[in-house]
Amino acid sequence: MKKIFYLIVLLSFSLQVSAQEDLKYQKPPKEILELVDFERAPSLNMDSKKQLMIFMYRNTYKSLSELSEEEMKLAGLRVNPKTNISSTTPYVNNLKYKTVDEPEAKQVTGLPANPKLANFGWSPDENRMAFTNTTETGVELWCVDFTTGKATRLTDATLNANMGSPYIWYRDGSGFLTRFLPKDKPALINTEEAIPAGPTVSVSEKGAKAQNRTYQDLLKNAIDETNFETLVTSELYKVDMTGNKTLWKGKDIYTETSFSPDGKYVLVETIHRPYSYIVPFDRFPTATTVYTTDGTLVTQINDQPLLEVMPKGFMATYQGKRNIAWRNDKPASLYWVESLDGGDPEKQVEYRDEVFTLDAPFSGKVKSLVKTINRYRGITWGNENTAILYDLWWNTRNMKTYVFNPSKAEQKPTVLFDRNYQDIYSDPGSFDTKRNELGRYTLNMDGDKAYLIGEGYSQKGQFPFVDEINLKTKKTNRLYQSPYTDKVLEIMSIINAKQGEYLVRLQSATEYPNYYILNTLKRIAPQPLTHFENPFKSLEGVSKEVIKYKRADGVELSGTLYLPAGYDKAKGEKLPMVMWAYPTEYKDRSSAGQSTANPNEFTYPYYGSMLYWVTRGYAVLDDAAFPIIGEGDKEPNDTFIEQLVANAKAAIDALDGMGYIDRNRVAVGGHSYGAFMTANLLSHSDLFAAGIARSGAYNRTLTPFGFQAEERSYWDVPEVYNTMSPFMSADKMKTPLLLIHGANDNNMGTHTMQSERYFNALKGLGAPTRLVLLPKESHSYMAKESILHLLWEQDQWLEKYVKNKK
């Protein structure tokens, strides 16, 4: 406690003596700038038959002016109150299309000027696609008809997209059920000018434990509540294909609307009071109701109370109905899940959850379908007699996959796979689905057989595969496995299993990922669908290698090593190095030692990547393995610091032993939890010349009810929280540390204050450090100006304290 008091005193003092630089936005050196300033390839969207291809173009970065637009932060939402759409929405600025047989993509005509397109949705017949366009004043609904290639505006800019996509297609394709701003929408209250009517009072009842994570952007007072309601309240209208609209339901806070697969019913979820100041809107009270397509009330399915108080633990949930949705295999049947342990993972029960179903017209008897041993994780529907069920228990990393008969609840489900989900080498793959006659995706089946698409990681490398599995006998038959040793083949979907036809994506270290049709029976080369060029040709001569090494206790580790183009170890030059990493928690050594690194993946430097510095004469060890293991009754974080240092030392020892690096000129860095790692490594070891920590959290007492993979509270294990907090060891910091943080961070637990307080503690103790706050930026950085300056800051730091270390 004396140590904490000492730090607080120093913090208070340092606030008075801190100095700032009057610095404008800077740009990185030419080698880096050439890589950063590139044109992003379009993303691809295909219809279910894999015949029609839609190319969606985006700007590579946002601009600072875009980030500076007005924003309100309420109940976990960040919205633009002028345009009424999420302020974090990524926009598309152009659309092109082609069939798989056509050589060139065609331009969609009729698009708006300065398009800001989002919320794309295929029509039921997949000949059209709807989307929204955000103007200076609001959000419009548009639709493009691919039979003509022409886009048409359907509404004015009065849609309400503050809660997500504001429309859904009618099942017959005749129009949309759409959220609009109310015609009598009140003006927002200016919180700076409003005179409070009284204090803000929150209450805790004895014994009611609301042990919640440290959420951002919460409601704070009655004015926030009013503004929240103003922003998210909508009216529901039916909009036809000519733009005519008819009121369907009046004002309410609509969060979800979905048609039944047959299009005869609508499931509607709304939010109602009381609201909360400690949890975001997705835990506010909700009502779930079924209507007919003309808006007639059928029945209320659920009324969920406010979820502030819940049992403790990652496997905790709430009592009552949850995950209410339509079954994809039936015309109009709802299903949901209810806990059998009261949502409390501490209770010892035979089954944790039970799945129920209710058929239209929703007045009959609720039927039990199946029970789960672990916590329910989802269902892939097949047909009336077949469905795949998943459950999971985080504490043991156990995941079970079952096949069950939805029509015969008395039949016990069959366990298909029972495994550690972190054991990637044993991953059987994911079940392939296809669009059924109801327009919903269900299991791709042939009699009793289904298909699994696997990523194919193994000790020998990555070889993706397609397996046929007999759901009765559980036997599998491998239909295809990638033979590539110099490329990465990703199996995106199965077009026709019997004909051996698949949609795949191929890439190599120097070949940009492109899409192909692969036919394994015709024994012909994959047929290209796209021809995206490599925008980073200056990296083609860079050496890329996945290296494997061992920690002192025998745990196997790996990382991807990049060496500058033309580097020749035989000449005896030892390089400065940047190590970039992110810790991951495991419950067993075997899973911790597995690797998903593939040297044949395309070398793609993104804004947060350290790959840029390979052009500046550095070796770069990217995605260095930093497992934190707690086997049996031990928790990983009980020995977090020791394992962190052991991971770092093993990497440096390995590369030093290979003769590549100067171990006295090594920097370490990371983002978010990787920043937390970096600060701890610099505080508890002398392995590094400098560090870069971006958007991290450094004082775990400010996240007292758990963080990352730690579900215990501060009061359960105060010694763990204190030991793991770099803030508590600020007096040990002697290594130069560059702290960078978005000034508008919205990530749970990494409030910008974390970097500000840590910097002031370090400055008060005389540690060499620099704090850079990027205006308007959140947890990830978006504006081009911010990104260029970020790279300049990092380059300056590395050049001064690593490459040219005295």
mmCIF file of C-alpha atoms in Angstrom, residues 381-542:
data_model
loop_
_atom_site.group_PDB
_atom_site.id
_atom_site.type_symbol
_atom_site.label_atom_id
_atom_site.label_comp_id
_atom_site.label_asym_id
_atom_site.label_seq_id
_atom_site.Cartn_x
_atom_site.Cartn_y
_atom_site.Cartn_z
ATOM 1 C CA TRP A 381 -29.817 -26.688 -38.858
ATOM 2 C CA GLY A 382 -30.058 -29.453 -41.451
ATOM 3 C CA ASN A 383 -33.547 -30.839 -41.923
ATOM 4 C CA GLU A 384 -36.385 -32.147 -39.751
ATOM 5 C CA ASN A 385 -34.270 -35.112 -38.670
ATOM 6 C CA THR A 386 -30.760 -33.675 -38.552
ATOM 7 C CA ALA A 387 -29.045 -30.725 -36.893
ATOM 8 C CA ILE A 388 -25.571 -30.003 -35.533
ATOM 9 C CA LEU A 389 -25.252 -28.680 -31.977
ATOM 10 C CA TYR A 390 -22.210 -27.003 -30.388
ATOM 11 C CA ASP A 391 -21.348 -26.341 -26.759
ATOM 12 C CA LEU A 392 -18.254 -25.016 -24.996
ATOM 13 C CA TRP A 393 -16.694 -24.670 -21.538
ATOM 14 C CA TRP A 394 -14.047 -21.958 -21.420
ATOM 15 C CA ASN A 395 -12.405 -23.029 -18.156
ATOM 16 C CA THR A 396 -11.351 -26.389 -19.601
ATOM 17 C CA ARG A 397 -11.190 -25.221 -23.248
ATOM 18 C CA ASN A 398 -13.554 -28.094 -24.060
ATOM 19 C CA MET A 399 -15.849 -27.960 -27.082
ATOM 20 C CA LYS A 400 -18.338 -30.610 -28.093
ATOM 21 C CA THR A 401 -20.077 -31.029 -31.442
ATOM 22 C CA TYR A 402 -23.211 -33.190 -31.573
ATOM 23 C CA VAL A 403 -25.620 -34.435 -34.190
ATOM 24 C CA PHE A 404 -29.222 -34.697 -33.005
ATOM 25 C CA ASN A 405 -32.718 -35.337 -34.328
ATOM 26 C CA PRO A 406 -34.915 -32.222 -33.831
ATOM 27 C CA SER A 407 -38.038 -34.327 -34.380
ATOM 28 C CA LYS A 408 -37.246 -36.882 -31.673
ATOM 29 C CA ALA A 409 -36.182 -35.201 -28.448
ATOM 30 C CA GLU A 410 -36.168 -38.586 -26.714
ATOM 31 C CA GLN A 411 -33.176 -39.636 -28.813
ATOM 32 C CA LYS A 412 -29.900 -38.840 -27.128
ATOM 33 C CA PRO A 413 -27.624 -36.643 -29.264
ATOM 34 C CA THR A 414 -24.475 -38.255 -30.648
ATOM 35 C CA VAL A 415 -21.159 -36.605 -29.875
ATOM 36 C CA LEU A 416 -19.231 -36.157 -33.123
ATOM 37 C CA PHE A 417 -16.238 -34.286 -31.717
ATOM 38 C CA ASP A 418 -15.103 -33.780 -28.131
ATOM 39 C CA ARG A 419 -11.918 -31.744 -28.072
ATOM 40 C CA ASN A 420 -9.785 -28.902 -26.766
ATOM 41 C CA TYR A 421 -10.722 -26.034 -29.069
ATOM 42 C CA GLN A 422 -7.220 -24.567 -28.746
ATOM 43 C CA ASP A 423 -5.764 -27.799 -30.161
ATOM 44 C CA ILE A 424 -5.734 -26.517 -33.732
ATOM 45 C CA TYR A 425 -3.950 -29.586 -35.112
ATOM 46 C CA SER A 426 -6.978 -31.742 -34.277
ATOM 47 C CA ASP A 427 -9.573 -29.309 -35.646
ATOM 48 C CA PRO A 428 -12.008 -31.384 -37.773
ATOM 49 C CA GLY A 429 -13.175 -28.322 -39.689
ATOM 50 C CA SER A 430 -16.467 -26.464 -40.014
ATOM 51 C CA PHE A 431 -19.667 -27.812 -41.563
ATOM 52 C CA ASP A 432 -20.429 -26.482 -45.020
ATOM 53 C CA THR A 433 -23.878 -24.978 -45.593
ATOM 54 C CA LYS A 434 -25.960 -24.181 -48.656
ATOM 55 C CA ARG A 435 -29.025 -22.067 -49.372
ATOM 56 C CA ASN A 436 -32.270 -24.035 -49.134
ATOM 57 C CA GLU A 437 -35.656 -23.494 -50.777
ATOM 58 C CA LEU A 438 -36.597 -21.070 -47.983
ATOM 59 C CA GLY A 439 -33.595 -18.894 -48.774
ATOM 60 C CA ARG A 440 -31.824 -19.832 -45.525
ATOM 61 C CA TYR A 441 -28.509 -21.594 -45.050
ATOM 62 C CA THR A 442 -28.640 -25.166 -43.745
ATOM 63 C CA LEU A 443 -26.291 -28.156 -43.710
ATOM 64 C CA ASN A 444 -24.972 -29.169 -47.114
ATOM 65 C CA MET A 445 -26.066 -32.817 -47.044
ATOM 66 C CA ASP A 446 -26.230 -35.862 -49.299
ATOM 67 C CA GLY A 447 -28.356 -38.419 -47.480
ATOM 68 C CA ASP A 448 -26.648 -39.097 -44.155
ATOM 69 C CA LYS A 449 -23.466 -37.373 -45.282
ATOM 70 C CA ALA A 450 -22.326 -33.804 -44.627
ATOM 71 C CA TYR A 451 -19.134 -31.922 -45.455
ATOM 72 C CA LEU A 452 -16.391 -30.362 -43.361
ATOM 73 C CA ILE A 453 -13.996 -27.646 -44.522
ATOM 74 C CA GLY A 454 -10.802 -27.597 -42.451
ATOM 75 C CA GLU A 455 -7.907 -25.153 -42.241
ATOM 76 C CA GLY A 456 -5.519 -28.098 -42.055
ATOM 77 C CA TYR A 457 -2.884 -26.915 -39.590
ATOM 78 C CA SER A 458 -0.360 -29.556 -38.583
ATOM 79 C CA GLN A 459 3.232 -29.963 -37.420
ATOM 80 C CA LYS A 460 4.256 -30.233 -41.080
ATOM 81 C CA GLY A 461 2.487 -27.044 -42.157
ATOM 82 C CA GLN A 462 -0.926 -25.966 -43.379
ATOM 83 C CA PHE A 463 -2.872 -28.135 -45.837
ATOM 84 C CA PRO A 464 -6.590 -27.226 -45.965
ATOM 85 C CA PHE A 465 -9.019 -30.037 -46.683
ATOM 86 C CA VAL A 466 -12.586 -31.104 -47.425
ATOM 87 C CA ASP A 467 -13.941 -34.158 -45.598
ATOM 88 C CA GLU A 468 -17.147 -36.064 -46.161
ATOM 89 C CA ILE A 469 -18.593 -37.261 -42.846
ATOM 90 C CA ASN A 470 -21.279 -39.901 -42.314
ATOM 91 C CA LEU A 471 -23.411 -38.501 -39.506
ATOM 92 C CA LYS A 472 -24.664 -41.997 -38.581
ATOM 93 C CA THR A 473 -21.324 -43.813 -38.352
ATOM 94 C CA LYS A 474 -19.111 -40.724 -37.685
ATOM 95 C CA LYS A 475 -16.637 -41.998 -40.296
ATOM 96 C CA THR A 476 -14.899 -39.427 -42.476
ATOM 97 C CA ASN A 477 -13.596 -39.651 -46.016
ATOM 98 C CA ARG A 478 -11.130 -37.065 -47.308
ATOM 99 C CA LEU A 479 -12.346 -35.664 -50.622
ATOM 100 C CA TYR A 480 -9.571 -33.165 -51.111
ATOM 101 C CA GLN A 481 -6.454 -31.819 -49.406
ATOM 102 C CA SER A 482 -4.313 -28.973 -50.650
ATOM 103 C CA PRO A 483 -1.037 -30.221 -52.135
ATOM 104 C CA TYR A 484 0.604 -26.785 -52.145
ATOM 105 C CA THR A 485 3.868 -26.350 -50.284
ATOM 106 C CA ASP A 486 4.767 -23.008 -51.870
ATOM 107 C CA LYS A 487 1.333 -21.331 -51.659
ATOM 108 C CA VAL A 488 -1.652 -21.076 -49.339
ATOM 109 C CA LEU A 489 -4.944 -22.442 -50.655
ATOM 110 C CA GLU A 490 -8.025 -21.400 -48.676
ATOM 111 C CA ILE A 491 -11.227 -23.351 -49.333
ATOM 112 C CA MET A 492 -13.960 -20.717 -49.189
ATOM 113 C CA SER A 493 -16.956 -22.921 -49.981
ATOM 114 C CA ILE A 494 -18.105 -26.071 -51.743
ATOM 115 C CA ILE A 495 -19.808 -25.454 -55.084
ATOM 116 C CA ASN A 496 -20.478 -29.125 -55.913
ATOM 117 C CA ALA A 497 -18.952 -31.845 -53.751
ATOM 118 C CA LYS A 498 -19.786 -34.705 -56.146
ATOM 119 C CA GLN A 499 -18.114 -32.902 -59.025
ATOM 120 C CA GLY A 500 -15.160 -31.829 -56.888
ATOM 121 C CA GLU A 501 -15.827 -28.136 -57.491
ATOM 122 C CA TYR A 502 -14.779 -25.552 -54.893
ATOM 123 C CA LEU A 503 -14.409 -21.804 -54.534
ATOM 124 C CA VAL A 504 -10.858 -21.207 -53.297
ATOM 125 C CA ARG A 505 -8.434 -18.381 -52.695
ATOM 126 C CA LEU A 506 -4.742 -18.757 -53.568
ATOM 127 C CA GLN A 507 -1.837 -16.658 -52.380
ATOM 128 C CA SER A 508 1.896 -16.789 -51.777
ATOM 129 C CA ALA A 509 4.365 -14.564 -49.975
ATOM 130 C CA THR A 510 4.566 -12.343 -53.088
ATOM 131 C CA GLU A 511 1.241 -13.144 -54.837
ATOM 132 C CA TYR A 512 -1.793 -11.157 -53.720
ATOM 133 C CA PRO A 513 -4.757 -13.371 -52.648
ATOM 134 C CA ASN A 514 -7.026 -14.090 -55.617
ATOM 135 C CA TYR A 515 -10.158 -16.186 -56.082
ATOM 136 C CA TYR A 516 -10.372 -19.307 -58.252
ATOM 137 C CA ILE A 517 -12.705 -22.125 -59.179
ATOM 138 C CA LEU A 518 -10.965 -25.396 -58.382
ATOM 139 C CA ASN A 519 -12.117 -28.661 -59.987
ATOM 140 C CA THR A 520 -10.333 -31.615 -58.430
ATOM 141 C CA LEU A 521 -11.821 -34.240 -60.770
ATOM 142 C CA LYS A 522 -10.952 -32.611 -64.086
ATOM 143 C CA ARG A 523 -7.281 -32.303 -63.082
ATOM 144 C CA ILE A 524 -6.954 -28.838 -64.573
ATOM 145 C CA ALA A 525 -5.341 -25.738 -63.129
ATOM 146 C CA PRO A 526 -7.579 -23.565 -60.905
ATOM 147 C CA GLN A 527 -9.586 -21.138 -63.047
ATOM 148 C CA PRO A 528 -8.996 -17.505 -61.941
ATOM 149 C CA LEU A 529 -11.957 -15.280 -61.059
ATOM 150 C CA THR A 530 -9.981 -12.229 -59.921
ATOM 151 C CA HIS A 531 -6.649 -10.697 -60.914
ATOM 152 C CA PHE A 532 -5.668 -8.442 -58.012
ATOM 153 C CA GLU A 533 -2.101 -7.163 -58.277
ATOM 154 C CA ASN A 534 0.519 -7.052 -55.533
ATOM 155 C CA PRO A 535 0.723 -3.400 -54.366
ATOM 156 C CA PHE A 536 3.831 -4.069 -52.259
ATOM 157 C CA LYS A 537 6.367 -5.105 -54.892
ATOM 158 C CA SER A 538 9.204 -3.438 -52.980
ATOM 159 C CA LEU A 539 8.892 -6.279 -50.442
ATOM 160 C CA GLU A 540 9.316 -9.084 -52.984
ATOM 161 C CA GLY A 541 13.009 -9.507 -52.182
ATOM 162 C CA VAL A 542 12.430 -9.693 -48.436
#
